[in-house]
CSV table of C-alpha atoms and ligand atoms in Angstrom, one decimal:
chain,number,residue,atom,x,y,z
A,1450,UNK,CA,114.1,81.5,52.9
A,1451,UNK,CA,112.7,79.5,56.3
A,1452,UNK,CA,109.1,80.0,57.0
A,1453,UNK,CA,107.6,78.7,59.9
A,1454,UNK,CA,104.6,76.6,59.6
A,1455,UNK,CA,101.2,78.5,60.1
A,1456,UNK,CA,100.5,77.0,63.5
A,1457,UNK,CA,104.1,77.9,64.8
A,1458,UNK,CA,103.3,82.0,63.4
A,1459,UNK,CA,100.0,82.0,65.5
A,1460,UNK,CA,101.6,80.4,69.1
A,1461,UNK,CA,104.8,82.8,68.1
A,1462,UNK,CA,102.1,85.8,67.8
A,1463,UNK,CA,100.0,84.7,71.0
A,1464,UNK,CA,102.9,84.7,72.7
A,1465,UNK,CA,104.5,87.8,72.4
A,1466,UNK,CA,101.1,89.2,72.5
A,1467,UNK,CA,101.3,87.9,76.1
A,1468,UNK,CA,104.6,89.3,76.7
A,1469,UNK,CA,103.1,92.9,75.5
A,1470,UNK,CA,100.6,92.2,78.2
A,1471,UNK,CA,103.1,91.5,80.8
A,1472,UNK,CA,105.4,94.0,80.5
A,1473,UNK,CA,102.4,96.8,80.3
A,1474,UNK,CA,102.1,96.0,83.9
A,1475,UNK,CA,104.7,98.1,85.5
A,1476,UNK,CA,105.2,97.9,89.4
A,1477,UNK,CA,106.0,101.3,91.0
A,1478,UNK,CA,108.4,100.8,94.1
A,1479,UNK,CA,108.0,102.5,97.2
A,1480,UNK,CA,109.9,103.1,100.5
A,1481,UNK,CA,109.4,103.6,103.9
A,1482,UNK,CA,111.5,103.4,107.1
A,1483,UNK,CA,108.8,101.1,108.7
A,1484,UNK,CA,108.6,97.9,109.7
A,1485,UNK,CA,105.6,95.8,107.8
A,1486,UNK,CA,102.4,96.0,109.2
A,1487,UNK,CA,102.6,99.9,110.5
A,1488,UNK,CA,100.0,102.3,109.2
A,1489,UNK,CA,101.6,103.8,106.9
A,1490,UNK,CA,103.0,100.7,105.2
A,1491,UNK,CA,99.6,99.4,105.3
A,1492,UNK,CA,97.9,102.6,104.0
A,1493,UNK,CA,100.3,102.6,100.5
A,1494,UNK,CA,99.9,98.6,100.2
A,1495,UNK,CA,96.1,99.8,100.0
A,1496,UNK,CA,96.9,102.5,97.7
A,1497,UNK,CA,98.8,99.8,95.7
A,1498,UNK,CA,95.5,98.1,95.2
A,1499,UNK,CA,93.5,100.8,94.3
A,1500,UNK,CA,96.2,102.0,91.7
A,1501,UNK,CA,96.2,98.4,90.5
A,1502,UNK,CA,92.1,98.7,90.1
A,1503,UNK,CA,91.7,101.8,88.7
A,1504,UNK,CA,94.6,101.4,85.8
A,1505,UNK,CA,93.3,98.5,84.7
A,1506,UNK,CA,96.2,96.4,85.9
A,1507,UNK,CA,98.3,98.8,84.2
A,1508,UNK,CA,100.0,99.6,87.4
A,1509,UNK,CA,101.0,98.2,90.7
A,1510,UNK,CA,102.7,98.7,94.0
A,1511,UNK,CA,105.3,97.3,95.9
A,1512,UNK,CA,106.4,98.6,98.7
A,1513,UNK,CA,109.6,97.7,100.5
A,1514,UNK,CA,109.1,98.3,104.3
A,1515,UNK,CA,111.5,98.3,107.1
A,1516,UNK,CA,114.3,101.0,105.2
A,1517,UNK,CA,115.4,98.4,103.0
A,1518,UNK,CA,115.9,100.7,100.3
A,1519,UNK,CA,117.4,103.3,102.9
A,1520,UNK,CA,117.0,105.5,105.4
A,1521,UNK,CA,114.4,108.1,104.7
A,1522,UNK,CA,116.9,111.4,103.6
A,1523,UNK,CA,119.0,108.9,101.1
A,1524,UNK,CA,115.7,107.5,99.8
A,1525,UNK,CA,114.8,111.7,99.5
A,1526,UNK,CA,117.4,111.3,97.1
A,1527,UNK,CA,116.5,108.3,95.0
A,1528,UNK,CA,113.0,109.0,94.5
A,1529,UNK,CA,113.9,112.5,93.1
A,1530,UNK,CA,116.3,110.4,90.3
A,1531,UNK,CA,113.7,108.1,89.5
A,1532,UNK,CA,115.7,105.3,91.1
A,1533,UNK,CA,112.6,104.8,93.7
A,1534,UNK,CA,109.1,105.4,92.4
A,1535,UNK,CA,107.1,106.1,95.7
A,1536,UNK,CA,107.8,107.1,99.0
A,1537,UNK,CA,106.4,107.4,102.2
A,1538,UNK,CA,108.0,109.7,104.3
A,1539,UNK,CA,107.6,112.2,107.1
A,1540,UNK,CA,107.9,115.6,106.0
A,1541,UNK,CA,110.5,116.4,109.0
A,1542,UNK,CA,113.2,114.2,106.7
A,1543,UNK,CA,113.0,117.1,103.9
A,1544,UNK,CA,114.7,119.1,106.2
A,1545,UNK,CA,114.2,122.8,105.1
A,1546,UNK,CA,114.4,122.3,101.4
A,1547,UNK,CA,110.5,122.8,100.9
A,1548,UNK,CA,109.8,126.0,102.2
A,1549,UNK,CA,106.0,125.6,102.9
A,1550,UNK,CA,106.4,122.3,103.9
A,1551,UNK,CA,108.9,123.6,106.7
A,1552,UNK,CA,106.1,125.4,108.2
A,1553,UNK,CA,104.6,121.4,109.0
A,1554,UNK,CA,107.7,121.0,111.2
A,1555,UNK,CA,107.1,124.6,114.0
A,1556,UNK,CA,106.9,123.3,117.5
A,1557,UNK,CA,103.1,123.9,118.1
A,1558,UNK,CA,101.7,124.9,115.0
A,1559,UNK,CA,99.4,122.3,114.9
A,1560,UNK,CA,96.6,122.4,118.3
A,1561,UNK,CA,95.3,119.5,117.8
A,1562,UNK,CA,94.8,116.4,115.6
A,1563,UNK,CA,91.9,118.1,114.6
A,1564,UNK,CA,92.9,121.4,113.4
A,1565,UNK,CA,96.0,119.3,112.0
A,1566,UNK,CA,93.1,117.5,109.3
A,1567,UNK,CA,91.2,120.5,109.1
A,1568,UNK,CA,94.6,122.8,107.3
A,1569,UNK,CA,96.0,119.7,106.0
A,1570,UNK,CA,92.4,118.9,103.9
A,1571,UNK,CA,91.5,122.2,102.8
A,1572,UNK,CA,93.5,124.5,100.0
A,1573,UNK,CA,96.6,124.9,102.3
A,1574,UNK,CA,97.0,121.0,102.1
A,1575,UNK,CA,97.1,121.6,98.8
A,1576,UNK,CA,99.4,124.5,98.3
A,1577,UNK,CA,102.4,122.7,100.7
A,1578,UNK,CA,101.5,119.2,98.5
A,1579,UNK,CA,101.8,121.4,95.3
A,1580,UNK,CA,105.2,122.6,96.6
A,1581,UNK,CA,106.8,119.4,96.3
A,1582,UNK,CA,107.0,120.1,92.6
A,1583,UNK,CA,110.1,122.2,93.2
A,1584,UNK,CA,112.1,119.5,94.2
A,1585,UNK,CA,110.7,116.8,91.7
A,1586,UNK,CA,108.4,115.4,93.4
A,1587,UNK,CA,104.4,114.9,93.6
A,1588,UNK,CA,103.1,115.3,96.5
A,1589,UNK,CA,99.7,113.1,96.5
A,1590,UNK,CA,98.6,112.7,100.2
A,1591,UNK,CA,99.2,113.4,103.8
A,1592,UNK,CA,98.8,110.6,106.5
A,1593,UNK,CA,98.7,111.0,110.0
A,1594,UNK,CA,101.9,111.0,112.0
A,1595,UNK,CA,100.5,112.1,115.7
A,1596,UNK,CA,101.8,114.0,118.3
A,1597,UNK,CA,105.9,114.0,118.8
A,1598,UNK,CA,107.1,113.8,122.7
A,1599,UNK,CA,110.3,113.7,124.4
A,1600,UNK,CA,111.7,110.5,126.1
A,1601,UNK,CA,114.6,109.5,127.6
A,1602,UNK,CA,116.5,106.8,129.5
A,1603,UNK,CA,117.0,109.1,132.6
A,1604,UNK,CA,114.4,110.7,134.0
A,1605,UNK,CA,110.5,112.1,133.4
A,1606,UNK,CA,110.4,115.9,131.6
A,1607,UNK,CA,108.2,117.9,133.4
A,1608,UNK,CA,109.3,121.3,131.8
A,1609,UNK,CA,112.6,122.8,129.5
A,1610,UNK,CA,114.7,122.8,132.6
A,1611,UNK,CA,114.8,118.9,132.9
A,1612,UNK,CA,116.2,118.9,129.1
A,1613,UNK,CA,119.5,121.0,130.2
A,1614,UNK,CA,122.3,118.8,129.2
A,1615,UNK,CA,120.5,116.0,127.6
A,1616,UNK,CA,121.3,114.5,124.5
A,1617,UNK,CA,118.5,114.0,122.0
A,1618,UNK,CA,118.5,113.0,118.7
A,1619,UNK,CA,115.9,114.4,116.6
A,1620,UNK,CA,115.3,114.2,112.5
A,1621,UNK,CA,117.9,115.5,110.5
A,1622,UNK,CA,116.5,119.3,110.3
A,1623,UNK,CA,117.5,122.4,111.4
A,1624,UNK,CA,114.8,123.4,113.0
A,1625,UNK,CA,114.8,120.8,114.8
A,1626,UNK,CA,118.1,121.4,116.5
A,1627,UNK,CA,116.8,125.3,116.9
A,1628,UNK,CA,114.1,123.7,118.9
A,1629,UNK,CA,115.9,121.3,121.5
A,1630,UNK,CA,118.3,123.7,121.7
A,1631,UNK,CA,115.4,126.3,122.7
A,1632,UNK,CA,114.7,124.5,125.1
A,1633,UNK,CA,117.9,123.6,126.9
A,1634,UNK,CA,118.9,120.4,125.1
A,1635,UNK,CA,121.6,119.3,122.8
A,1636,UNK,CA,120.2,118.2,119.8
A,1637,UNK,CA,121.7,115.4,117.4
A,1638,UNK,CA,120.6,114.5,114.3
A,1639,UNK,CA,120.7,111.0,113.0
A,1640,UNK,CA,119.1,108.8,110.8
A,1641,UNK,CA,115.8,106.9,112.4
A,1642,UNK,CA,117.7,103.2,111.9
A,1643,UNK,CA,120.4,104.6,114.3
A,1644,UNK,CA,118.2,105.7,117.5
A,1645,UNK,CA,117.9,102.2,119.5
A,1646,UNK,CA,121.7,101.7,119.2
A,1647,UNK,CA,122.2,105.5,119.5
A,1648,UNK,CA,120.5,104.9,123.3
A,1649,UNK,CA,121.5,101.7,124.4
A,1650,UNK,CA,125.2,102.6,124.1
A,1651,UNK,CA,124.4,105.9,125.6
A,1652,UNK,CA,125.8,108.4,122.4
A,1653,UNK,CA,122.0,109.8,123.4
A,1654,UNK,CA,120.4,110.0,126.3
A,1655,UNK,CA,117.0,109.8,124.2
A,1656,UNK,CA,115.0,111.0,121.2
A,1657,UNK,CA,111.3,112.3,120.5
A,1658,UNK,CA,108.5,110.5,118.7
A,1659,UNK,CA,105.3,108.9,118.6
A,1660,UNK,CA,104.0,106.5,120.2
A,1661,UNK,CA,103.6,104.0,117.2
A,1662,UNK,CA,107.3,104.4,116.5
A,1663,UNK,CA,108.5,104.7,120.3
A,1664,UNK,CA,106.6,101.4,120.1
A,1665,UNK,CA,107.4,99.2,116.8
A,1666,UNK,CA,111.6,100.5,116.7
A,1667,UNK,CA,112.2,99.4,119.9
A,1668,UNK,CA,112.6,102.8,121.4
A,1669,UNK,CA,110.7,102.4,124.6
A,1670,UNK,CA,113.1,99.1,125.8
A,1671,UNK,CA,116.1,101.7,126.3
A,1672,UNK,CA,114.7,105.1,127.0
A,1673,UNK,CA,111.5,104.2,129.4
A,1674,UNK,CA,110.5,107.8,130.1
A,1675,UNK,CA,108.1,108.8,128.4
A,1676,UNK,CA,106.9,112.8,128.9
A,1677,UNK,CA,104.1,114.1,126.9
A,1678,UNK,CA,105.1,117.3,126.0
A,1679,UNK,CA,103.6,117.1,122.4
A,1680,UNK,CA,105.9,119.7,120.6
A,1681,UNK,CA,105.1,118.7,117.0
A,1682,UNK,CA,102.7,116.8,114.7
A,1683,UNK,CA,104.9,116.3,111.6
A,1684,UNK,CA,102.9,115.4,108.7
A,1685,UNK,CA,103.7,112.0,106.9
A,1686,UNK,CA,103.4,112.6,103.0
A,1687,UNK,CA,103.2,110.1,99.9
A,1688,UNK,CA,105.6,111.6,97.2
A,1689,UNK,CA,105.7,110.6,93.8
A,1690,UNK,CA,109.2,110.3,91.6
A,1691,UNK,CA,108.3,113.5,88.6
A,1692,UNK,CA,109.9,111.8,86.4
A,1693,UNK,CA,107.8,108.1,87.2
A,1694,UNK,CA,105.0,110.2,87.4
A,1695,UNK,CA,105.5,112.2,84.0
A,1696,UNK,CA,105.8,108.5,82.3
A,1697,UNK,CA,102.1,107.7,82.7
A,1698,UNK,CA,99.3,108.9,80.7
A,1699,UNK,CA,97.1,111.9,82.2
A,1700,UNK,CA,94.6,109.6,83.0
A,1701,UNK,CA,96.6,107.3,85.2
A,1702,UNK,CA,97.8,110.4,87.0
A,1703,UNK,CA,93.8,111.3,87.8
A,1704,UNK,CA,93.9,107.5,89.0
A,1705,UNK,CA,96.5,107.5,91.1
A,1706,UNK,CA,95.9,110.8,93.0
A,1707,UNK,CA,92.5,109.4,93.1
A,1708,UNK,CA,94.4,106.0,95.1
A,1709,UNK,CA,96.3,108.5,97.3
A,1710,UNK,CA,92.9,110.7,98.6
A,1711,UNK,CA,91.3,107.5,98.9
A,1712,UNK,CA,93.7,105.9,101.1
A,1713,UNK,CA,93.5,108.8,103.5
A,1714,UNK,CA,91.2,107.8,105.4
A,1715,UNK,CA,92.3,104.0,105.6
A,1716,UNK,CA,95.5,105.3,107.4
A,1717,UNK,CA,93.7,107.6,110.0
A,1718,UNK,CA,91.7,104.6,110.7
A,1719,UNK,CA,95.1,102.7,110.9
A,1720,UNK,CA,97.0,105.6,112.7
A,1721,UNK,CA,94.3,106.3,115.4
A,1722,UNK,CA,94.3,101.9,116.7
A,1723,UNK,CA,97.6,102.1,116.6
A,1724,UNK,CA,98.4,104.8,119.0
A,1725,UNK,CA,96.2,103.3,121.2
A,1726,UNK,CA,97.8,99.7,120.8
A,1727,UNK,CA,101.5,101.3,120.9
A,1728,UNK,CA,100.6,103.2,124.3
A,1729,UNK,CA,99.0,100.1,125.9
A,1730,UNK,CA,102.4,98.2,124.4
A,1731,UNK,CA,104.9,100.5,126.0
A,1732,UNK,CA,103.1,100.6,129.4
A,1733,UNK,CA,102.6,96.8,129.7
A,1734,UNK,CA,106.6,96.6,128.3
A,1735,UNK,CA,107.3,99.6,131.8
A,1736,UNK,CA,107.7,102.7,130.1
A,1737,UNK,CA,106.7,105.3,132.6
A,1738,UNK,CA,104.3,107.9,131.0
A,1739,UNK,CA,104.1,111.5,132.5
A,1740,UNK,CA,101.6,114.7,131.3
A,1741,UNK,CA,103.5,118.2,131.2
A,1742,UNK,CA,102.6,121.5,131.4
A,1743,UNK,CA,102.9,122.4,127.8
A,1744,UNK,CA,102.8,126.2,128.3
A,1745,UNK,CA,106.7,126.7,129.3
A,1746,UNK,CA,107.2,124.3,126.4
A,1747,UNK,CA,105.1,126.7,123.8
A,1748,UNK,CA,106.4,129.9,125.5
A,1749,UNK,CA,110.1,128.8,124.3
A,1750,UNK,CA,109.6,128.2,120.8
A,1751,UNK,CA,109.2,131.9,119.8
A,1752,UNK,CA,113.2,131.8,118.7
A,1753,UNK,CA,112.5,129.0,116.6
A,1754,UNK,CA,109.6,130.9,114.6
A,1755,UNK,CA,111.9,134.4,114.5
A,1756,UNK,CA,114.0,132.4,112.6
A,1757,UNK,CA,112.4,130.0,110.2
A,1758,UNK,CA,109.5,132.5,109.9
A,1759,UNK,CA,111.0,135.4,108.1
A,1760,UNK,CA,110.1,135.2,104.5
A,1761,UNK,CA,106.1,137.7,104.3
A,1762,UNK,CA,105.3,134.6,102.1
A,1763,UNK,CA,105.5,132.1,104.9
A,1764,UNK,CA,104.3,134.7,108.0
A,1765,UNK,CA,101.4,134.9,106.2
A,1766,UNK,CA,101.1,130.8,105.4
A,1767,UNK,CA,101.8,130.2,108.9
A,1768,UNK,CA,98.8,132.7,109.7
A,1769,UNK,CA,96.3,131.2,107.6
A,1770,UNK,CA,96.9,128.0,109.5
A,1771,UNK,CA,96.9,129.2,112.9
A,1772,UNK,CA,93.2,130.6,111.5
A,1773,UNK,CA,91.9,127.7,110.3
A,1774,UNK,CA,89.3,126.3,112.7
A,1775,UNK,CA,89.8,123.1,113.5
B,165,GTR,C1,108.4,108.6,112.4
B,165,GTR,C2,108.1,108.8,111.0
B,165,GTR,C3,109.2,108.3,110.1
B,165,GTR,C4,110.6,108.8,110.6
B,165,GTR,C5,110.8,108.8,112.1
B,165,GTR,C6,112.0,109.5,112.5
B,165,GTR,O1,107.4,109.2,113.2
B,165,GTR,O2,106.9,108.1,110.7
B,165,GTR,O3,108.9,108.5,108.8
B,165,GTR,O4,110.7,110.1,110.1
B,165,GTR,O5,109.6,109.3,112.7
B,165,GTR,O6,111.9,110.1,113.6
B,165,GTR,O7,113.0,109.5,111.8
C-alpha cells in the first residue's frame, strides 16, 4: 500500500480544507435590463454587500447589468427555474400573472411618490410581496421606479386626443394595451432592448417611461417630446429564485431579506438624483418637456379598472390603497 509522507497528508488536508472554504462561498446571480451605474443596479450591488456581510461571506452577489442575461419577461422565466438567482425587475414585466401585483400597474392608482411609499411600506407592501410566492418567487423589496409619461417623436400630448393614431410601445401587459387604447392610441408591446430601434426606424411613433430610462436607453435622441402626463408609477421589485432561496439555511433567509429592506432606502436616495440628473440630461440633449392636464387623462382610465378590477378580492385591495394616506 502507498502512504504519503506525514507532511504531504497535512498540506493535502489544508488544502482541501481551503477548497471547502471556497466553494461555501456561493455567488447568487442577478439580472436587470439596466445599464451599470443606474439605481437599481446600484441598489442590488449594495444589497450584494450586505448579503456578503451578514452571511459571513457565505454569500455573494453578482449582478449582470445591461440585459445580458435577457430581456426582463425571458429572465421572468429563468429566475422561476433556478437558472437566474436574483432579479430586478419592474413589476409591469409580470404582466397579469400576479394578481395583486397587477393592481401596481392601474393608470393613477398611485397620487403621488408619496402615497406610493406610504402602501408600498406598510402591510399591503407586504401582501403583493407575499404574492410572488405563487409564481416561485420571493418577493424581498420594492424600489422606486417614478412616474411613467408619454413621448414621442412627433409632437407634445396635451390631452387623449393628441394620442389618436399613434403608435406606442408600452411593457408587455395587457393592461397596458387596455390603457393606450383607452386613451386613443395603438398600443405595442415589445421588449425594453427593442424601443430605440423600434423609434428610429419609425415601427413606433414612441413609448412611455421615466425619465431615468427616457435618459440612460437612449430614448430621448429619437422621440424628443416629452409630455408629462404621469399615468403610472410601476413598482420595481427584487425577486428571489424559490428554489435558490429554499437552498439556504433560515437564517440566511432573515439575512438576506434583512439586505433587501436595507437597501431600500439606498435606491430612493439613488432614484430621486437621478431623476433630476436624467431631466437636466434630456433638456440639455433638446427634448422638449410639456405639463398636461391630467384630469382627461384620469377620467379615461375607468374602462381599464372595469376590467382588471373585477375579482371582490382585488376591489377591495385596490380600496385599501386608494385609503392609505400618503
Ligand atoms: C423601466 C424599468 C425596467 C423596464 C422598462 C420597460 O422603467 O425600470 O425594468 O421594465 O422600464 O419599460 O421595459
Amino acid at each position: 500500500m502507498f502512504h504519503l509522507p506525514r507532511v504531504a497528508v497535512t498540506a493535502l488536508a489544508v488544502a482541501s480544507l481551503m477548497v471547502a472554504t471556497a466553494s461555501a462561498q456561493t455567488v447568487l446571480r442577478s439580472s436587470d435590463t439596466h445599464p451599470d451605474g443606474y439605481p437599481t443596479v446600484e441598489a442590488v450591488k449594495y444589497f450584494g454587500e450586505l448579503v456578503k456581510e451578514k452571511t459571513d461571506g457565505r454569500y455573494s452577489v453578482e449582478v449582470f447589468h445591461s440585459a445580458q442575461l435577457g430581456e426582463e419577461k425571458d429572465t421572468i422565466e429563468q429566475t422561476q427555474f433556478g437558472v437566474i438567482d436574483l432579479n430586478r425587475i419592474s413589476i409591469g414585466a409580470f404582466g397579469t400573472q400576479v394578481p395583486e401585483a397587477t393592481v401596481t400597474q392601474l393608470p393613477y392608482i398611485f397620487r403621488s411618490a408619496d402615497h406610493f411609499h406610504a402602501v408600498l411600506d406598510g402591510p399591503i407592501g407586504d401582501e403583493i410581496l407575499a404574492a410572488f410566492e405563487a409564481v416561485d418567487l420571493v418577493a424581498l423589496a420594492f424600489y422606486d421606479g417614478g412616474a411613467r409619461s408619454f413621448y414621442n417623436s412627433e409632437k407634445p400630448i396635451n390631452s387623449p386626443a393628441d394620442l389618436t393614431g399613434m403608435k406606442l410601445r408600452v411593457m408587455q401587459s395587457d393592461i397596458f394595451v387596455d390603457m393606450v387604447a383607452a386613451l386613443g392610441g395603438n398600443a405595442t408591446p415589445m421588449p425594453y432592448g427593442e424601443v430605440y430601434s423600434g423609434i428610429q426606424t419609425g415601427v413606433i411613433d414612441g413609448a412611455e417611461n421615466n425619465y431615468p430610462s427616457y435618459d440612460t436607453a437612449g430614448h430621448s435622441e429619437v422621440a424628443k417630446y416629452y409630455s408629462l402626463d404621469e399615468h403610472l408609477m410601476v413598482p420595481e421589485v427584487l425577486v428571489m429564485s424559490k428554489l435558490s432561496w429554499d437552498k439556504l439555511s433560515a437564517e440566511d433567509q432573515a439575512a438576506v431579506r434583512a439586505a433587501a429592506k436595507e437597501s431600500v432606502s439606498k435606491q430612493r436616495e439613488l432614484w430621486a438624483a437621478k431623476e433630476v440628473e436624467s431631466k437636466a440630461k434630456v433638456e440639455a440633449g433638446g427634448a422638449v418637456i410639456n405639463t398636461v392636464d391630467k384630469t382627461p387623462f384620469i377620467d379615461a382610465m375607468k374602462p381599464v379598472y372595469a376590467k382588471y378590477v373585477t375579482d371582490p378580492k382585488l376591489q377591495d385591495l385596490v380600496a385599501r390603497i386608494q385609503a392609505t394616506q400618503e
